[in-house]
Short mmCIF file of C-alpha atoms and ligand atoms in Angstrom, two decimals:
data_model
loop_
_atom_site.label_atom_id
_atom_site.label_comp_id
_atom_site.label_asym_id
_atom_site.label_seq_id
_atom_site.Cartn_x
_atom_site.Cartn_y
_atom_site.Cartn_z
CA MET A 122 -3.35 4.05 12.92
CA THR A 123 -5.20 1.26 14.75
CA VAL A 124 -6.10 -1.95 12.98
CA THR A 125 -9.26 -3.32 14.61
CA LEU A 126 -10.14 -6.31 12.42
CA PRO A 127 -8.59 -9.72 13.14
CA ARG A 128 -6.08 -11.00 10.59
CA GLU A 129 -8.60 -13.59 9.39
CA ASP A 130 -11.01 -10.81 8.29
CA ILE A 131 -8.22 -8.75 6.69
CA VAL A 132 -7.22 -11.78 4.59
CA ARG A 133 -10.84 -12.57 3.69
CA LEU A 134 -11.49 -8.97 2.59
CA CYS A 135 -8.25 -8.94 0.61
CA GLU A 136 -9.34 -12.10 -1.23
CA ARG A 137 -12.66 -10.42 -2.04
CA ILE A 138 -10.86 -7.35 -3.46
CA GLU A 139 -8.29 -9.43 -5.34
CA GLY A 140 -11.04 -11.46 -7.01
CA ALA A 141 -12.93 -8.33 -8.07
CA GLN A 142 -9.77 -6.63 -9.38
CA THR A 143 -8.34 -9.57 -11.29
CA ARG A 144 -11.64 -10.86 -12.71
CA ALA A 145 -13.32 -7.45 -13.22
CA TYR A 146 -16.58 -7.72 -11.30
CA SER A 147 -18.20 -5.36 -8.84
CA ILE A 148 -18.78 -6.07 -5.16
CA PRO A 149 -20.63 -4.25 -2.36
CA LYS A 150 -18.53 -1.82 -0.35
CA LEU A 151 -16.72 -3.56 2.51
CA THR A 152 -18.33 -1.43 5.22
CA ASP A 153 -21.73 -3.00 4.42
CA GLU A 154 -20.43 -6.08 6.25
CA PHE A 155 -17.95 -4.31 8.55
CA PRO A 156 -19.53 -0.93 9.43
CA ASP A 157 -16.92 -0.25 12.14
CA MET A 158 -13.97 -0.86 9.84
CA THR A 159 -11.30 1.86 10.26
CA ILE A 160 -9.00 3.59 7.78
CA ALA A 161 -6.16 1.53 9.31
CA ASP A 162 -8.14 -1.64 8.51
CA GLY A 163 -8.48 -0.40 4.92
CA TYR A 164 -4.71 0.06 4.67
CA ALA A 165 -4.15 -3.38 6.24
CA VAL A 166 -6.25 -4.93 3.43
CA GLN A 167 -4.35 -2.84 0.84
CA SER A 168 -0.97 -3.94 2.30
CA GLU A 169 -2.04 -7.58 2.17
CA LEU A 170 -3.04 -7.09 -1.49
CA ARG A 171 0.39 -5.54 -2.24
CA ARG A 172 2.13 -8.45 -0.48
CA ARG A 173 0.14 -10.97 -2.54
CA PHE A 174 0.75 -9.24 -5.88
CA ILE A 175 4.51 -9.00 -5.18
CA ALA A 176 4.54 -12.70 -4.21
CA GLN A 177 2.89 -13.40 -7.61
CA GLY A 178 5.76 -11.59 -9.41
CA HIS A 179 4.27 -8.09 -9.81
CA ARG A 180 6.91 -5.37 -9.32
CA LEU A 181 6.18 -2.33 -7.15
CA VAL A 182 7.05 0.74 -9.26
CA GLY A 183 5.56 3.55 -7.21
CA TRP A 184 2.61 5.01 -5.41
CA LYS A 185 -0.41 7.23 -6.04
CA ALA A 186 -2.08 9.93 -4.03
CA GLY A 187 -5.84 9.95 -4.54
CA LEU A 188 -8.74 12.21 -3.63
CA THR A 189 -6.33 15.15 -3.45
CA SER A 190 -8.53 17.79 -5.11
CA LYS A 191 -11.74 19.42 -3.94
CA ALA A 192 -13.41 18.33 -7.20
CA LYS A 193 -12.53 14.67 -6.50
CA MET A 194 -13.48 14.81 -2.83
CA GLU A 195 -16.85 16.36 -3.70
CA GLN A 196 -17.39 13.90 -6.54
CA MET A 197 -16.76 10.91 -4.24
CA GLY A 198 -18.20 12.35 -0.99
CA VAL A 199 -15.03 12.05 1.14
CA SER A 200 -12.91 14.65 2.93
CA VAL A 201 -9.46 13.07 3.34
CA PRO A 202 -6.92 12.03 0.67
CA SER A 203 -5.71 8.45 0.31
CA ILE A 204 -2.75 6.55 -1.11
CA GLY A 205 -2.36 3.38 -3.14
CA PHE A 206 0.45 1.37 -4.70
CA LEU A 207 1.39 1.07 -8.39
CA THR A 208 2.87 -2.03 -10.04
CA ASP A 209 4.41 -2.76 -13.42
CA ARG A 210 1.23 -4.66 -14.42
CA MET A 211 -0.80 -1.43 -14.21
CA ALA A 212 1.55 0.59 -16.47
CA ARG A 213 0.59 1.15 -20.11
CA PRO A 214 2.57 2.99 -22.83
CA GLU A 215 1.50 6.33 -24.24
CA ASN A 216 -0.82 6.02 -27.29
CA SER A 217 -1.70 2.46 -26.33
CA VAL A 218 -5.08 0.79 -26.45
CA ILE A 219 -6.46 -0.09 -23.03
CA SER A 220 -8.81 -3.03 -22.82
CA THR A 221 -12.14 -2.32 -21.09
CA SER A 222 -13.04 -5.99 -20.80
CA ASP A 223 -10.76 -6.44 -17.79
CA LEU A 224 -12.11 -3.32 -16.03
CA VAL A 225 -15.44 -2.76 -14.25
CA HIS A 226 -16.34 0.89 -14.90
CA PRO A 227 -13.20 2.85 -15.82
CA ARG A 228 -12.74 6.61 -15.46
CA VAL A 229 -9.81 8.82 -16.47
CA GLU A 230 -8.00 11.54 -14.56
CA CYS A 231 -5.29 14.03 -15.57
CA GLU A 232 -2.38 14.05 -13.13
CA VAL A 233 1.16 15.32 -12.70
CA ALA A 234 3.55 12.40 -12.06
CA PHE A 235 6.85 12.66 -10.19
CA VAL A 236 9.92 10.45 -10.65
CA THR A 237 12.14 10.56 -7.58
CA SER A 238 15.93 10.37 -7.43
CA GLN A 239 16.29 10.18 -3.62
CA GLU A 240 14.49 8.30 -0.89
CA LEU A 241 11.80 10.27 0.96
CA SER A 242 10.61 9.25 4.40
CA GLY A 243 9.25 10.49 7.69
CA PRO A 244 6.44 12.63 9.06
CA ASP A 245 8.07 16.02 8.36
CA VAL A 246 8.76 15.84 4.61
CA THR A 247 7.71 19.09 2.91
CA ALA A 248 6.78 20.00 -0.67
CA ALA A 249 10.24 21.62 -0.98
CA ASP A 250 11.86 18.30 0.09
CA VAL A 251 9.77 16.51 -2.54
CA ILE A 252 10.89 18.92 -5.26
CA ALA A 253 14.54 18.56 -4.19
CA ALA A 254 14.23 14.75 -4.35
CA THR A 255 12.47 14.73 -7.75
CA ASP A 256 14.40 13.96 -10.90
CA TYR A 257 11.59 15.03 -13.23
CA VAL A 258 7.84 15.51 -13.50
CA LEU A 259 5.74 14.37 -16.44
CA PRO A 260 2.09 14.45 -17.48
CA ALA A 261 0.03 11.33 -16.87
CA ILE A 262 -3.43 9.85 -17.24
CA GLU A 263 -4.67 7.60 -14.48
CA VAL A 264 -7.39 5.09 -15.31
CA ILE A 265 -9.22 4.41 -12.06
CA ASP A 266 -11.73 1.62 -11.66
CA SER A 267 -13.54 1.24 -8.39
CA ARG A 268 -14.54 -2.36 -7.87
CA PHE A 269 -17.53 -1.25 -5.77
CA THR A 270 -21.02 -1.43 -7.21
CA GLY A 271 -22.07 1.83 -8.85
CA PHE A 272 -18.65 3.42 -8.05
CA LYS A 273 -20.16 4.02 -4.58
CA PHE A 274 -17.97 3.61 -1.51
CA ASP A 275 -16.52 5.24 1.58
CA LEU A 276 -12.90 6.00 2.40
CA GLU A 277 -12.28 2.76 4.33
CA SER A 278 -13.52 0.61 1.44
CA VAL A 279 -11.75 2.55 -1.32
CA ILE A 280 -8.41 2.41 0.53
CA ALA A 281 -8.79 -1.39 0.77
CA ASP A 282 -9.45 -1.39 -3.01
CA ASN A 283 -6.03 0.27 -3.46
CA GLY A 284 -7.57 3.69 -4.15
CA SER A 285 -9.34 2.36 -7.27
CA SER A 286 -5.95 1.95 -8.99
CA ALA A 287 -6.21 0.17 -12.33
CA ARG A 288 -3.93 1.56 -15.10
CA PHE A 289 -1.60 4.53 -15.51
CA VAL A 290 0.08 6.12 -18.50
CA GLY A 291 2.94 8.62 -18.36
CA GLY A 292 4.06 10.50 -21.44
CA GLY A 293 4.38 13.95 -22.94
CA ARG A 294 7.46 15.92 -22.06
CA ALA A 295 9.42 15.28 -18.86
CA ARG A 296 10.66 18.46 -17.15
CA ARG A 297 12.86 19.30 -14.18
CA PRO A 298 10.57 20.57 -11.40
CA ALA A 299 12.81 23.60 -10.78
CA ASP A 300 12.05 24.81 -14.34
CA LEU A 301 8.28 24.93 -13.74
CA ASP A 302 5.75 26.54 -11.43
CA LEU A 303 4.07 23.33 -10.27
CA ARG A 304 1.04 25.28 -8.96
CA THR A 305 -0.10 26.83 -12.22
CA LEU A 306 0.11 24.06 -14.83
CA GLY A 307 -3.06 24.05 -16.91
CA VAL A 308 -4.59 20.90 -18.36
CA VAL A 309 -7.42 20.26 -20.80
CA LEU A 310 -8.98 16.80 -21.07
CA GLU A 311 -10.53 15.82 -24.39
CA LEU A 312 -12.83 12.86 -24.93
CA ASN A 313 -13.40 11.96 -28.58
CA GLY A 314 -12.24 15.42 -29.65
CA GLU A 315 -14.45 17.35 -27.22
CA MET A 316 -13.20 19.16 -24.14
CA VAL A 317 -14.80 17.50 -21.11
CA ALA A 318 -12.75 18.90 -18.20
CA MET A 319 -10.03 21.42 -17.49
CA GLY A 320 -8.13 22.71 -14.50
CA ALA A 321 -4.89 23.95 -13.02
CA SER A 322 -2.48 21.90 -10.94
CA ALA A 323 -3.10 24.04 -7.82
CA ALA A 324 -6.36 22.08 -7.57
CA VAL A 325 -4.21 19.30 -6.06
CA LEU A 326 -3.71 20.48 -2.44
CA GLY A 327 -2.43 23.86 -3.71
CA ASN A 328 0.61 22.20 -5.31
CA PRO A 329 0.98 18.55 -6.47
CA ALA A 330 4.26 18.36 -4.51
CA GLU A 331 2.13 18.78 -1.34
CA ALA A 332 0.22 15.64 -2.34
CA VAL A 333 3.50 13.72 -2.63
CA ALA A 334 4.54 15.01 0.83
CA MET A 335 1.16 13.83 2.19
CA LEU A 336 1.78 10.44 0.56
CA VAL A 337 5.19 10.17 2.29
CA HIS A 338 3.55 11.02 5.65
CA THR A 339 0.96 8.28 5.14
CA LEU A 340 3.68 5.82 4.13
CA HIS A 341 5.50 6.71 7.36
CA GLU A 342 2.34 5.90 9.36
CA LEU A 343 2.29 2.55 7.58
CA GLY A 344 5.96 1.94 8.43
CA GLU A 345 7.07 2.45 4.80
CA LYS A 346 9.37 4.80 2.84
CA LEU A 347 9.23 6.14 -0.71
CA PRO A 348 12.34 4.69 -2.41
CA ALA A 349 14.47 6.59 -4.94
CA GLY A 350 13.30 5.82 -8.49
CA SER A 351 9.61 5.77 -7.55
CA PHE A 352 6.89 6.84 -10.01
CA VAL A 353 4.35 8.86 -8.05
CA MET A 354 0.94 10.04 -9.26
CA SER A 355 -0.09 13.15 -7.33
CA GLY A 356 -3.88 12.99 -7.87
CA GLY A 357 -6.51 14.10 -10.36
CA ILE A 358 -6.60 17.80 -11.22
CA THR A 359 -10.20 17.60 -12.44
CA GLU A 360 -13.06 15.26 -11.62
CA ALA A 361 -12.79 11.77 -13.12
CA ILE A 362 -14.50 11.16 -16.48
CA ALA A 363 -16.16 7.83 -17.35
CA VAL A 364 -14.90 6.06 -20.49
CA ARG A 365 -15.93 3.03 -22.53
CA ALA A 366 -14.71 0.95 -25.48
CA GLY A 367 -14.22 3.11 -28.57
CA ASP A 368 -13.25 6.26 -26.65
CA GLN A 369 -10.15 8.31 -27.43
CA VAL A 370 -8.72 10.40 -24.58
CA ILE A 371 -6.15 13.19 -24.85
CA ALA A 372 -4.84 15.20 -21.90
CA ARG A 373 -3.14 18.41 -23.07
CA TYR A 374 -0.87 20.01 -20.49
CA GLN A 375 0.68 23.44 -20.36
CA ASP A 376 4.51 23.10 -20.62
CA LEU A 377 4.40 19.28 -20.41
CA GLY A 378 2.98 18.20 -23.80
CA SER A 379 0.11 15.75 -24.10
CA VAL A 380 -0.74 12.12 -23.31
CA SER A 381 -3.25 10.09 -25.27
CA ILE A 382 -4.83 6.66 -24.96
CA ARG A 383 -7.66 4.71 -26.57
CA PHE A 384 -10.09 2.23 -25.11
CA ALA A 385 -11.30 -0.95 -26.82
CA GLU A 386 -12.98 -4.16 -25.62
O1 0L1 B 192 -7.03 8.55 -7.92
C1 0L1 B 192 -8.00 8.89 -7.25
O2 0L1 B 192 -8.21 10.05 -6.86
C2 0L1 B 192 -9.00 7.83 -6.91
C3 0L1 B 192 -9.09 7.63 -5.46
C4 0L1 B 192 -10.26 6.74 -5.16
C5 0L1 B 192 -11.59 7.35 -5.40
C6 0L1 B 192 -12.15 7.09 -6.77
O3 0L1 B 192 -12.19 5.94 -7.19
O4 0L1 B 192 -12.59 8.04 -7.39
MG1 MG B 193 -5.97 9.53 -9.44
#
C-alpha cells in the first residue's frame, strides 16, 4: 500500500475526523478536497486516529471487517471490504440504552463476532486458521455512524473514518465455532417489534471466518497482527438499518440467541 499524502495532510485529516467523531457532526467526504487520496492514505489517517485515541487512554479491544456482504457493498456503492479498529469506549452492554445525541446518523447491523485465543498474522491466514484460533463466536449488533454528510462517501474516506465504527454490542449465547456451521446461521432483525431485515451468515464472504482472514491480511499489509484475545466483528449480514431515539432493536440469531439494545437521546 502506498501512502501518497504528506504527514501534515494525514494529521490534518485525522483531526477533522476526530472532531466529527467526538463531537458528533457531519463533514464532507475527504476526497472532495483530496480527490487523488489512496486507500493507503485512508488507512494512514485511521492509524493516526488509533494512535491518538490510545494516547488519550482508550484501550484497543479488537477489530472490525466492514463492507463484507454484497448487500452492504451495493448499499454503499463500493466493491472492496475494509477494516477498522474497536476500543473499549465503543463497547456497550447487551440490553443497554445507546445515546443518539453523541452520534450523527446511526444505523444497526447484525454480525457474528469472534473472540480469538491465539495470535493471527500474515498474508496466508485461511478461514480454517481463523476457526482454529477462535475461542468462541457470539452474536453482535454493530452501530455504525458515518461522519460524512448524508452517509455518502467513497472507500478512501470511509476507511479514514475508521469504517464508520461507533458502538458495538455482543451478547446472546457464545458457542465454540467447531459446534456450528458458520455459513448457515440465520438472523432476523427486528425494529420496534417489526422484522426489517433477515439473512444468513454466508452473506459475509461465503463464511464470516473468511472476513476475519481478510482482516488479518489487511492488518499484515499495515504491518500489524491480530493479537490473542481480540474481539472481531466480521461484517453485517444484512444491509444497515437507520435508527433514532426511541427505537428498540432485537437481532435474533439461529443457534446463538438474541441481542437487544434501545436508543434514546
Ligand atoms: O461495518 C460496516 O460494514 C461499515 C463499513 C463502512 C460503510 C458504512 O458506513 O456503511
Ligand atoms: Mg459492520
